[in-house]
Amino acid sequence: MLWLQCFNLLAMVAAAIPYREYILMPDSRKLLPQSVYATTGTTVGAASILDNLNSSQSAPQLILSANSSVTYDYGKNIAGIVSVQVSRVSNPQQRIGLTFSESNMYVSPDHSDSTGLVLDNVTYLDTPGPGTFTLPPWLRRGGFRYLTITNEGVDEVQLSQVSTEFTSMPDYREDQLQAYTGWFNCNDELLNKIWYAGAYTNNLCTVDPKYGDSAQSAPPPGLPFTVGDYFYNLTIANGTSVLVDGAKRDTLVWPGDLTIAIPTSFVSTNDMVSIKNALDSLFVRQNSSTGRLPYVGVPLRATLESWTYHMHTLYSSALYFQYTNDIQWLQDLWPHYKFAMEFITSKIDATDLLYVNETAFRDWGRNSMGGYNIEANALLYLVLNVSVDLASTVQDTASGSQWKDIASRLRVAVSATLWDEEQGLFKDNATSLLAPQDGNSLAVKSGLATPLQARKISQNLAARWGPYGAPAVEAEIGGKTTVSPFAGSFEVDAHYVSGNPQRALDLIRLQWGFMLNDPRMTQSTFIEGYATDGSLVYPPYTFQARISHAHTWSTGPTGSLTFYTAGLRILSPLGKTWIIEPNLGDLTRVDAGLTKSLGPFTIKMTVKKGKQWSMQATTPTGTSGTLSLPALGCKARVSLWSSQGSDSKSNDRSRFAVCCEGGYWDLMGFFLTM
């Protein structure tokens, strides 16, 4: 059973977790504020209760006069249910107001930031006397760093403790919250922090499916509703844990987010149970007449149509199977998966291209999804190729052969129709000269672009970067252009795949470094999007307080740094075949690993510029793969040691690669001449 495999893995790694100091997950579910951010009115002792685990009346006290407030800073983005310990009140009609914000831009005693289209209202706790008062579970807050506590009464109130019960990763025991099964470390501290912030973003967005959908704000039965109220109380999936798009909002299963988020979870926590529950919640809504998959999960309308998100569900399913080898799940799913493939391939016309009609315009927030669109066709090419592998697994040779032929013809047609040699980029569609970030990046990632096209795309996308990241020119709205970490995650992979690992690192440092370090951000999780001028304005939105500061589609570099910088990639389900192919760029050291059910996969590499390099790799016994190193640009001698013996080979400026069985390998290279 998958859940048993996952918990066995947790037990394997809990005792000794590499680089635990970078992990942002708490080691306890009871969280206390870390500092006082601001006060209003008359307050006494605001800082005295910060580290107070003692809630008795003899403990330090926070005294709030009428209409005064304290804003506490938890030091990072968190999620959970707030409790306050009241030690004294002067009026039985006393109540306390609570407001929340992920960003310091929306800290206020009068409102929270937004889960919808208006600022969220103050949440109240009636506190008629001494005792502990806790918000109900449907009033948990999915993402916040700042908590403002306001005395809404007419008399003084004293508090001895403020705490939050951390509700993310609900399937994990308290002593396993930091039990990551993967790790990454290099000689660049910014990249290390980015890797772990991406992992933590996913952690925060892993929720109990009974408490989802903050977007619709439907109150529990019998409770009143006022515009601006928020609720997390709709069931969005089966099971006890599910991965959603954002921590604060929408707390829904969105297929596009899964495409980015699944690799992040795989290389960090290996929480595949939450992925499976998310995918199942999408397939259960498949149109039984057409095979079309939903734009978004329960409970939003299944009639909402998006062909790109239809394909993201298919691609995410392939990723889940590759990472788990859950063959029973795949066999049970296959009729539904095949039906979904029949739907999307039926939209290919006589040009051999997918034509997106006017009813399927919905996408991630870009403009002009429609026609012979490069993003949609590149995504289809990616899906066709992974589906060929799935068909082979279930021995459906007819489908696999058909999809392989479609992919071959699609690749030719895309280049003939959409490649713009003058720009060195693919056009958005046959009637536009716009060259989008998403479609060009996916064309490289999927292998649809030729090697020469891929190199040009990498160069020309990089030429567009601004001071805050890579623009998604396909999402220019109201005079502002979007920086999309979703499309940007695809661009990061495109630079790696095209043979430009240094550009990938440069983009990660530029864009995700800004997202991590800007003082308006959470310094712990990654924002949904912003504008190219650095303003925290997401152009697809008309109301900016709703921007999510913990969004799974923004976590791409976590997977990419493991897969491409460390070069640790599994090529078949569970890692029975693999490749270790580090591309360090300007780094001089990398250490990464994955602990899986077959055993550990690890890579350590150190480079002394102009002199020598060394690499140690471990893969499980019974597996096989390739150890590969990039072209060294000089003559070199490579020595290999393992339990299978030793060898020494000359290398003349080309890529060095050796096929080998699983086990321990020690490689050393000496530069002979330049």
XYZ file of C-alpha atoms in Angstrom:
674
model
C 0.000 0.000 0.000
C 1.281 3.438 -0.966
C 0.678 5.060 2.424
C 2.627 2.260 4.142
C 5.569 2.731 1.759
C 5.582 6.454 2.539
C 5.585 5.983 6.300
C 8.300 3.310 6.076
C 10.404 5.860 4.215
C 9.749 8.430 6.930
C 10.970 5.980 9.541
C 14.139 5.351 7.507
C 15.131 9.007 7.303
C 13.787 10.495 10.539
C 16.853 9.591 12.576
C 19.389 11.389 10.380
C 18.088 14.053 8.010
C 20.808 15.810 5.995
C 20.821 19.614 6.165
C 17.950 19.666 8.620
C 18.844 23.230 9.576
C 17.426 24.461 6.246
C 14.040 22.782 6.684
C 11.326 25.361 7.357
C 8.730 22.890 8.598
C 8.262 23.291 12.362
C 9.280 20.532 14.759
C 6.055 20.988 16.730
C 2.447 21.597 15.761
C 2.081 24.224 18.477
C 3.531 27.439 17.067
C 4.213 30.643 18.986
C 4.822 34.116 17.533
C 8.470 35.089 17.124
C 8.324 38.877 17.438
C 6.086 41.912 17.795
C 5.580 43.615 14.441
C 3.373 46.554 15.471
C 0.999 47.855 18.134
C -1.847 50.357 18.179
C -3.482 52.039 21.151
C -2.332 51.208 24.680
C -0.650 47.840 25.216
C 1.611 46.434 27.929
C 3.776 43.303 27.762
C 3.302 42.472 24.093
C 6.749 40.887 23.845
C 6.573 39.125 27.204
C 4.376 36.279 25.957
C 6.304 35.492 22.758
C 7.992 32.331 24.021
C 5.523 31.617 26.755
C 4.420 27.986 26.975
C 3.052 28.631 30.466
C -0.572 29.775 30.206
C -1.241 30.188 33.930
C -2.151 33.491 35.568
C 1.336 33.670 37.070
C 2.814 33.789 33.571
C 3.761 37.049 31.818
C 0.722 38.961 30.629
C -0.239 40.959 27.562
C -2.571 43.769 28.591
C -4.743 45.223 25.840
C -6.749 48.341 26.545
C -9.988 48.960 24.656
C -9.520 49.358 20.897
C -5.819 48.534 21.076
C -4.027 45.847 19.089
C -0.805 43.878 18.744
C 0.461 42.409 15.486
C 2.610 39.336 16.000
C 5.082 38.019 13.435
C 5.540 34.249 13.253
C 8.784 34.720 11.331
C 7.570 32.747 8.322
C 4.384 31.854 6.535
C 2.356 29.322 8.513
C -1.130 27.801 8.529
C -3.422 26.753 11.305
C -5.978 27.365 14.015
C -5.405 30.236 16.452
C -5.957 29.984 20.201
C -5.672 32.673 22.875
C -5.348 32.116 26.603
C -7.313 34.778 28.487
C -6.299 35.314 32.106
C -8.591 38.224 33.002
C -11.492 40.181 31.508
C -13.426 43.105 32.938
C -16.635 42.599 30.967
C -18.485 39.362 30.083
C -19.330 40.880 26.693
C -15.625 40.938 25.884
C -14.479 39.743 22.479
C -11.185 39.668 20.623
C -10.721 40.368 16.935
C -8.216 38.444 14.818
C -6.860 39.453 11.410
C -4.292 37.729 9.221
C -1.864 38.587 6.459
C 0.823 36.758 4.523
C 2.478 40.015 3.427
C 3.194 43.005 5.641
C 1.423 45.109 2.983
C -1.980 44.122 4.379
C -1.372 44.118 8.127
C -4.322 45.866 9.781
C -6.544 45.522 12.854
C -9.526 46.283 10.612
C -9.274 43.496 8.031
C -7.244 40.531 6.820
C -5.742 40.129 3.387
C -8.085 38.439 0.939
C -9.217 34.946 0.026
C -11.649 36.328 -2.557
C -12.486 39.608 -4.237
C -12.721 41.843 -1.156
C -10.655 42.209 1.996
C -11.540 39.522 4.526
C -13.438 40.598 7.613
C -12.174 40.521 11.175
C -12.653 37.098 12.783
C -14.013 37.269 16.320
C -13.516 35.189 19.438
C -15.998 35.703 22.273
C -14.002 35.736 25.527
C -16.504 36.180 28.391
C -14.049 35.043 31.069
C -10.686 33.411 31.740
C -9.819 30.330 29.697
C -8.543 29.116 26.352
C -10.517 30.208 23.317
C -9.917 28.588 19.931
C -11.259 29.303 16.473
C -13.448 26.559 14.978
C -11.688 24.380 12.377
C -13.458 26.030 9.428
C -11.950 29.375 10.468
C -8.375 28.125 10.306
C -6.196 30.387 8.188
C -4.475 28.656 5.299
C -1.546 31.034 5.065
C -0.375 33.888 7.266
C 2.801 35.284 8.733
C 1.242 38.187 10.630
C -1.532 37.839 13.226
C -3.175 40.960 14.643
C -5.059 40.671 17.944
C -7.447 43.502 18.785
C -9.405 44.201 21.958
C -12.882 44.757 20.540
C -14.416 45.420 23.965
C -14.779 48.550 26.072
C -12.605 47.346 28.968
C -9.127 45.953 29.465
C -8.276 42.298 28.722
C -5.220 40.259 29.722
C -3.753 37.396 27.676
C -1.061 34.978 28.772
C -0.587 33.062 25.531
C -1.204 33.250 21.789
C -0.577 30.127 19.719
C -1.431 28.448 16.434
C -2.040 24.745 15.880
C -0.160 23.992 12.642
C -2.581 22.139 10.346
C -0.570 21.534 7.163
C 0.717 18.050 6.289
C -2.134 16.475 8.297
C -0.994 12.878 7.671
C 2.368 13.482 9.332
C 2.910 12.828 13.011
C 4.355 15.729 14.946
C 7.749 14.038 15.238
C 7.837 13.504 11.444
C 7.098 17.031 10.274
C 10.745 17.587 9.347
C 11.331 14.065 8.032
C 12.294 14.995 4.486
C 13.341 12.073 2.304
C 15.333 14.271 -0.080
C 17.957 16.973 0.265
C 19.983 19.504 -1.682
C 23.014 21.562 -0.741
C 25.638 23.481 -2.690
C 28.160 26.262 -2.181
C 25.509 28.941 -2.908
C 23.397 29.678 0.171
C 20.731 31.462 -1.856
C 20.100 28.352 -3.959
C 19.965 26.205 -0.821
C 17.337 28.468 0.733
C 15.331 28.541 -2.499
C 15.260 24.726 -2.655
C 13.911 24.432 0.889
C 11.473 27.335 0.521
C 9.960 25.564 -2.485
C 9.611 22.381 -0.469
C 8.006 24.290 2.410
C 5.582 25.999 0.038
C 4.305 22.559 -0.936
C 4.166 21.542 2.724
C 1.993 24.535 3.570
C -0.314 23.711 0.641
C -0.890 20.125 1.790
C -4.180 20.190 3.668
C -6.982 18.141 5.153
C -9.437 17.809 2.230
C -12.406 18.407 4.543
C -11.225 22.005 4.968
C -10.749 23.224 1.417
C -12.067 25.857 -0.979
C -11.558 29.246 0.594
C -12.486 30.771 -2.770
C -16.256 30.368 -2.446
C -16.685 31.245 1.253
C -19.754 29.111 1.899
C -20.617 29.191 5.627
C -21.452 26.050 7.594
C -25.205 25.364 7.814
C -26.996 27.734 10.150
C -24.279 30.381 10.246
C -24.828 33.856 8.798
C -22.722 35.168 5.941
C -21.437 38.679 5.316
C -19.442 39.706 2.274
C -15.816 39.435 3.333
C -16.267 36.387 5.561
C -14.036 33.426 4.762
C -14.458 29.710 5.432
C -12.372 26.587 4.841
C -15.082 23.976 5.073
C -15.810 22.236 1.761
C -14.570 18.705 1.045
C -12.397 18.759 -2.065
C -11.050 15.189 -2.217
C -11.191 11.786 -0.606
C -8.607 10.686 1.929
C -7.041 12.622 4.755
C -4.504 14.782 2.881
C -4.415 16.530 -0.491
C -2.090 18.931 -2.310
C -3.790 22.160 -3.389
C -2.797 25.248 -5.340
C -2.320 27.756 -2.542
C -2.256 27.785 1.232
C -4.415 30.879 1.728
C -6.406 30.465 -1.486
C -7.887 28.863 -3.471
C -7.177 25.684 -1.495
C -8.462 23.777 -4.516
C -6.958 21.132 -6.783
C -5.755 22.860 -9.950
C -4.100 20.637 -12.595
C -1.586 23.243 -13.773
C -0.190 23.609 -10.267
C 0.253 19.836 -9.985
C 2.571 19.752 -13.001
C 5.066 21.915 -11.095
C 4.300 20.697 -7.576
C 4.612 16.929 -8.045
C 8.382 16.973 -8.737
C 8.843 19.319 -5.766
C 7.126 16.853 -3.446
C 9.002 13.914 -4.956
C 12.461 15.351 -4.282
C 11.645 16.660 -0.785
C 9.009 14.774 1.232
C 7.956 12.077 -1.244
C 4.360 12.681 -0.141
C 2.698 10.882 -3.032
C -0.497 10.075 -1.111
C -1.580 13.718 -1.282
C -0.813 13.706 -5.020
C -2.885 10.586 -5.628
C -5.862 12.051 -3.778
C -5.593 15.223 -5.858
C -5.500 13.320 -9.159
C -8.372 11.059 -8.158
C -10.471 14.125 -7.360
C -9.996 15.310 -10.954
C -10.664 12.030 -12.731
C -13.869 11.469 -10.772
C -15.204 14.587 -12.544
C -14.367 13.380 -16.044
C -17.175 14.012 -18.520
C -18.684 10.583 -19.133
C -19.826 11.532 -22.645
C -16.719 13.226 -24.049
C -13.792 12.184 -21.862
C -12.918 15.801 -21.062
C -11.282 16.398 -17.689
C -12.220 19.387 -15.506
C -10.482 22.738 -15.417
C -10.420 22.571 -11.605
C -11.370 20.146 -8.870
C -14.349 19.916 -6.539
C -16.522 21.904 -5.952
C -16.217 24.443 -8.799
C -18.268 23.762 -11.911
C -17.087 20.724 -13.860
C -18.413 22.356 -17.029
C -15.563 24.901 -17.001
C -13.416 23.956 -19.982
C -9.643 24.131 -20.410
C -7.763 21.888 -22.801
C -4.386 22.877 -21.393
C -5.466 21.960 -17.865
C -6.981 18.745 -19.239
C -3.471 17.899 -20.450
C -1.845 18.966 -17.183
C -3.943 16.318 -15.433
C -2.698 13.689 -17.878
C 0.938 14.733 -17.517
C 0.639 14.857 -13.725
C -0.759 11.325 -13.764
C 2.298 10.145 -15.684
C 4.579 11.841 -13.159
C 2.746 10.203 -10.260
C 3.141 6.762 -11.801
C 6.824 7.286 -12.585
C 7.506 8.308 -9.000
C 5.490 5.506 -7.369
C 5.153 2.555 -9.767
C 1.574 2.305 -8.503
C 0.634 -0.219 -11.174
C -2.775 -1.097 -9.749
C -3.745 2.572 -9.793
C -2.603 2.914 -13.398
C -4.465 -0.196 -14.521
C -7.663 0.982 -12.837
C -7.212 4.465 -14.303
C -6.325 3.363 -17.821
C -9.809 3.356 -19.408
C -10.361 6.894 -18.087
C -6.879 8.046 -19.103
C -7.314 6.604 -22.579
C -10.738 8.260 -22.878
C -9.133 11.595 -21.978
C -6.438 11.030 -24.611
C -9.100 10.296 -27.207
C -10.776 13.587 -26.330
C -7.693 15.755 -26.772
C -6.319 14.000 -29.866
C -9.723 14.340 -31.521
C -9.114 18.104 -31.498
C -6.204 17.741 -33.931
C -7.304 18.783 -37.401
C -5.995 18.157 -40.912
C -2.954 20.369 -40.238
C -1.730 17.792 -37.665
C -1.992 20.546 -35.036
C -4.236 20.881 -32.017
C -6.748 23.663 -32.622
C -8.068 25.156 -29.363
C -11.613 26.384 -29.889
C -13.281 29.390 -28.310
C -14.922 27.376 -25.496
C -11.568 26.144 -24.145
C -9.837 29.495 -23.615
C -9.250 29.045 -19.888
C -5.658 28.600 -18.809
C -3.333 29.824 -16.063
C -4.111 33.543 -16.533
C -2.483 34.283 -19.880
C -4.165 36.077 -22.763
C -5.307 34.588 -26.066
C -5.441 30.864 -25.448
C -6.911 29.623 -28.701
C -6.257 28.532 -32.267
C -3.048 26.707 -33.145
C -1.471 27.751 -29.865
C 2.168 26.882 -29.168
C 1.652 26.322 -25.436
C -1.199 23.898 -26.044
C 0.626 22.044 -28.817
C 3.885 21.794 -26.868
C 1.976 20.471 -23.874
C 0.231 17.954 -26.123
C 3.601 16.780 -27.464
C 4.813 16.272 -23.892
C 1.658 14.349 -22.968
C 1.786 12.163 -26.068
C 5.313 11.009 -25.305
C 4.746 10.182 -21.639
C 1.521 8.426 -22.643
C 3.449 6.161 -25.012
C 5.448 4.951 -22.012
C 2.295 4.411 -19.946
C 0.699 2.452 -22.792
C 3.733 0.181 -22.877
C 3.409 -0.422 -19.145
C -0.209 -1.594 -19.462
C 0.585 -3.424 -22.734
C -1.699 -1.257 -24.843
C 0.548 -1.344 -27.894
C -2.119 -0.050 -30.279
C -2.616 3.176 -28.334
C 1.097 3.640 -27.841
C 1.786 3.252 -31.548
C -1.000 5.673 -32.440
C 0.199 8.345 -29.999
C 3.794 7.989 -31.152
C 2.726 8.602 -34.745
C 0.610 11.616 -33.753
C 3.557 13.092 -31.838
C 5.878 12.674 -34.811
C 3.508 14.474 -37.170
C 2.744 17.158 -34.593
C 6.422 18.023 -34.200
C 6.841 18.593 -37.928
C 3.661 20.661 -38.167
C 4.523 22.909 -35.220
C 7.892 23.872 -36.668
C 6.403 24.488 -40.096
C 3.542 26.642 -38.814
C 4.709 28.371 -35.643
C 8.498 28.741 -35.760
C 9.606 32.336 -36.387
C 13.206 32.278 -37.539
C 13.558 36.050 -37.333
C 12.669 36.080 -33.627
C 14.315 32.747 -32.923
C 11.165 31.798 -31.021
C 7.830 30.100 -31.593
C 4.851 32.370 -32.228
C 1.886 32.150 -29.895
C -0.359 31.033 -32.741
C -0.570 31.156 -36.509
C -2.006 34.688 -36.586
C 0.229 36.342 -33.962
C 3.836 37.472 -33.736
C 3.805 37.364 -29.927
C 6.408 34.859 -28.693
C 5.189 33.555 -25.320
C 7.288 32.399 -22.415
C 5.089 29.414 -21.565
C 4.859 27.862 -25.032
C 8.513 28.374 -25.942
C 9.679 26.964 -22.626
C 7.412 23.931 -22.963
C 8.582 23.404 -26.540
C 12.119 22.946 -25.231
C 11.173 20.989 -22.103
C 9.046 18.561 -24.118
C 11.626 17.981 -26.855
C 9.329 19.445 -29.493
C 11.952 22.061 -30.412
C 14.990 20.862 -32.347
C 18.361 21.200 -30.571
C 19.158 24.290 -32.649
C 15.753 25.826 -31.936
C 16.178 25.041 -28.243
C 19.479 26.908 -28.078
C 17.949 29.932 -29.805
C 14.918 29.886 -27.517
C 17.125 29.779 -24.423
C 19.195 32.709 -25.659
C 16.221 34.824 -26.701
C 14.141 34.197 -23.589
C 17.113 35.180 -21.426
C 17.525 38.394 -23.419
C 14.089 39.516 -22.169
C 14.833 39.275 -18.451
C 14.261 42.353 -16.329
C 15.568 43.231 -12.862
C 12.899 41.096 -11.152
C 12.740 38.053 -13.377
C 11.567 36.659 -16.687
C 8.461 38.224 -18.244
C 5.443 36.218 -19.316
C 4.628 38.492 -22.239
C 1.518 36.433 -22.937
C 0.051 37.820 -19.693
C 0.221 41.573 -20.252
C -2.946 43.080 -18.821
C -3.847 46.664 -18.002
C -0.444 47.960 -19.052
C 1.476 45.617 -16.753
C 3.323 42.451 -17.737
C 3.330 39.421 -15.466
C 6.275 37.654 -13.918
C 4.822 34.164 -13.600
C 6.709 31.646 -11.449
C 4.527 29.015 -13.160
C 5.693 29.805 -16.690
C 9.090 30.738 -15.257
C 9.497 27.246 -13.814
C 9.134 25.876 -17.336
C 11.718 28.390 -18.549
C 14.200 27.218 -15.904
C 13.863 23.672 -17.244
C 14.158 24.922 -20.815
C 17.572 26.439 -20.096
C 18.764 23.182 -18.542
C 17.403 20.999 -21.351
C 18.885 23.251 -24.040
C 22.343 22.805 -22.531
C 22.533 26.132 -20.696
C 22.674 25.272 -16.985
C 24.299 28.590 -16.118
C 21.295 30.492 -17.486
C 19.021 28.312 -15.389
C 20.959 29.137 -12.228
C 21.041 32.821 -13.141
C 17.256 32.891 -13.545
C 16.652 31.028 -10.292
C 18.876 33.471 -8.426
C 17.280 36.491 -10.086
C 13.581 35.642 -9.917
C 13.275 33.276 -6.972
C 15.922 35.200 -5.060
C 13.717 38.285 -5.360
C 10.662 36.307 -4.263
C 12.503 34.920 -1.259
C 14.261 38.047 -0.024
C 11.963 40.978 -0.806
C 10.682 42.395 2.527
C 7.078 42.399 1.277
C 7.255 38.635 0.794
C 7.178 35.941 3.479
C 10.906 34.991 3.246
C 9.767 31.379 3.439
C 7.301 30.596 0.621
C 6.849 31.631 -3.000
C 4.284 34.075 -4.341
C 1.787 33.304 -7.088
C 2.972 36.094 -9.380
C 3.780 39.784 -9.647
C 4.588 42.472 -12.217
C 7.796 43.068 -14.140
C 8.318 46.398 -12.359
C 8.618 44.542 -9.040
C 5.236 45.656 -7.723
C 3.213 42.964 -5.971
C 0.527 43.296 -8.589
C -0.534 40.158 -10.417
C -1.895 41.535 -13.704
C -4.501 38.771 -14.252
C -6.191 39.868 -10.998
C -8.303 42.958 -10.466
C -7.925 42.790 -6.662
C -4.355 42.417 -5.443
C -4.862 41.532 -1.768
C -5.987 38.088 -2.920
C -2.522 37.176 -4.271
C -1.319 33.962 -2.703
C 2.140 34.097 -1.134
C 2.401 30.301 -0.916
C 1.588 28.803 -4.294
C 2.655 25.360 -5.458
C 3.034 26.373 -9.094
C 5.908 28.634 -8.006
C 8.125 25.837 -6.660
C 9.749 24.602 -9.876
C 13.416 25.225 -8.931
C 13.229 22.716 -6.077
C 12.774 19.862 -8.514
C 15.002 21.405 -11.170
C 18.003 21.850 -8.881
C 17.846 18.170 -7.954
C 17.129 16.883 -11.453
C 19.497 19.091 -13.435
C 22.089 20.851 -11.272
C 22.714 17.739 -9.188
C 21.632 15.746 -12.238
C 19.810 13.090 -10.253
C 16.909 11.806 -12.377
C 14.946 8.583 -12.420
C 14.088 7.330 -15.902
C 11.634 4.542 -15.127
C 9.135 3.886 -12.333
C 10.628 4.057 -8.831
C 14.114 4.592 -10.273
C 14.821 1.114 -11.605
C 16.746 2.954 -14.300
C 18.317 6.333 -13.732
C 20.847 8.889 -14.856
C 23.221 10.959 -12.758
C 24.299 13.886 -14.905
C 25.409 16.908 -12.854
C 25.564 20.336 -14.489
C 27.053 22.651 -11.892
C 27.369 25.840 -13.919
C 29.403 28.218 -11.762
C 28.970 26.097 -8.629
C 31.928 24.226 -7.170
C 30.050 21.797 -4.932
C 26.718 19.989 -4.859
C 25.293 17.321 -2.551
C 21.813 15.923 -3.244
C 19.885 12.779 -2.540
C 16.599 10.929 -2.546
C 15.643 8.120 -0.172
C 13.164 5.868 -1.964
C 11.665 2.445 -1.361
C 14.378 0.797 -3.499
C 17.087 2.534 -1.487
C 19.098 5.760 -1.572
C 20.066 7.777 -4.644
C 22.862 10.225 -3.818
C 25.327 12.458 -5.636
C 28.220 14.514 -4.307
C 30.429 16.490 -6.649
C 33.257 18.933 -6.055
C 35.063 20.918 -8.728
C 38.405 22.640 -8.378
C 38.425 25.026 -11.294
C 41.097 24.227 -13.847
C 42.500 21.322 -11.830
C 40.258 18.376 -10.991
C 36.817 17.227 -9.966
C 35.502 14.366 -7.870
C 32.095 12.716 -7.725
C 30.594 10.068 -5.466
C 27.280 8.478 -6.384
C 25.080 5.853 -4.762
C 22.137 4.075 -6.352
C 20.152 1.052 -5.140
C 21.352 -2.466 -5.818
C 19.360 -4.089 -8.599
C 18.996 -0.872 -10.577
C 21.002 0.322 -13.555
C 21.784 3.625 -15.162
C 24.294 6.075 -16.543
C 26.889 8.246 -14.873
C 27.375 11.228 -17.142
C 29.451 14.373 -16.965
C 29.220 17.416 -19.203
C 31.871 18.231 -21.766
C 34.913 19.398 -19.831
C 36.304 21.660 -22.525
C 39.747 20.123 -22.135
C 41.571 16.822 -22.241
C 41.117 14.888 -19.036
C 41.585 11.499 -17.446
C 38.679 10.020 -15.518
C 39.172 7.296 -12.919
C 36.305 5.193 -11.550
C 36.213 3.047 -8.445
C 33.393 0.808 -7.248
C 32.683 -2.576 -5.760
C 32.702 -3.816 -9.345
C 36.321 -2.790 -9.854
C 38.157 0.261 -11.123
C 38.826 1.789 -14.512
C 40.553 4.775 -16.026
C 39.538 6.473 -19.257
C 40.768 9.384 -21.310
C 38.312 12.087 -22.247
C 38.912 14.435 -25.162
C 36.677 17.458 -24.572
C 33.427 15.513 -25.070
C 30.798 14.416 -22.565
C 31.924 11.495 -20.435
C 29.351 8.769 -19.771
C 29.464 5.222 -18.472
C 26.652 2.681 -18.042
C 26.733 0.865 -14.736
C 24.779 -1.184 -12.233
C 23.440 0.208 -8.990
C 25.876 0.556 -6.114
C 28.558 2.976 -4.981
C 30.717 4.789 -7.512
C 33.655 7.112 -6.951
C 34.852 9.148 -9.918
C 37.767 11.526 -10.186
C 38.849 13.579 -13.157
C 42.135 15.361 -13.753
C 42.389 18.142 -16.308
C 45.389 17.428 -18.544
C 45.354 20.294 -21.075
C 43.018 23.113 -21.981
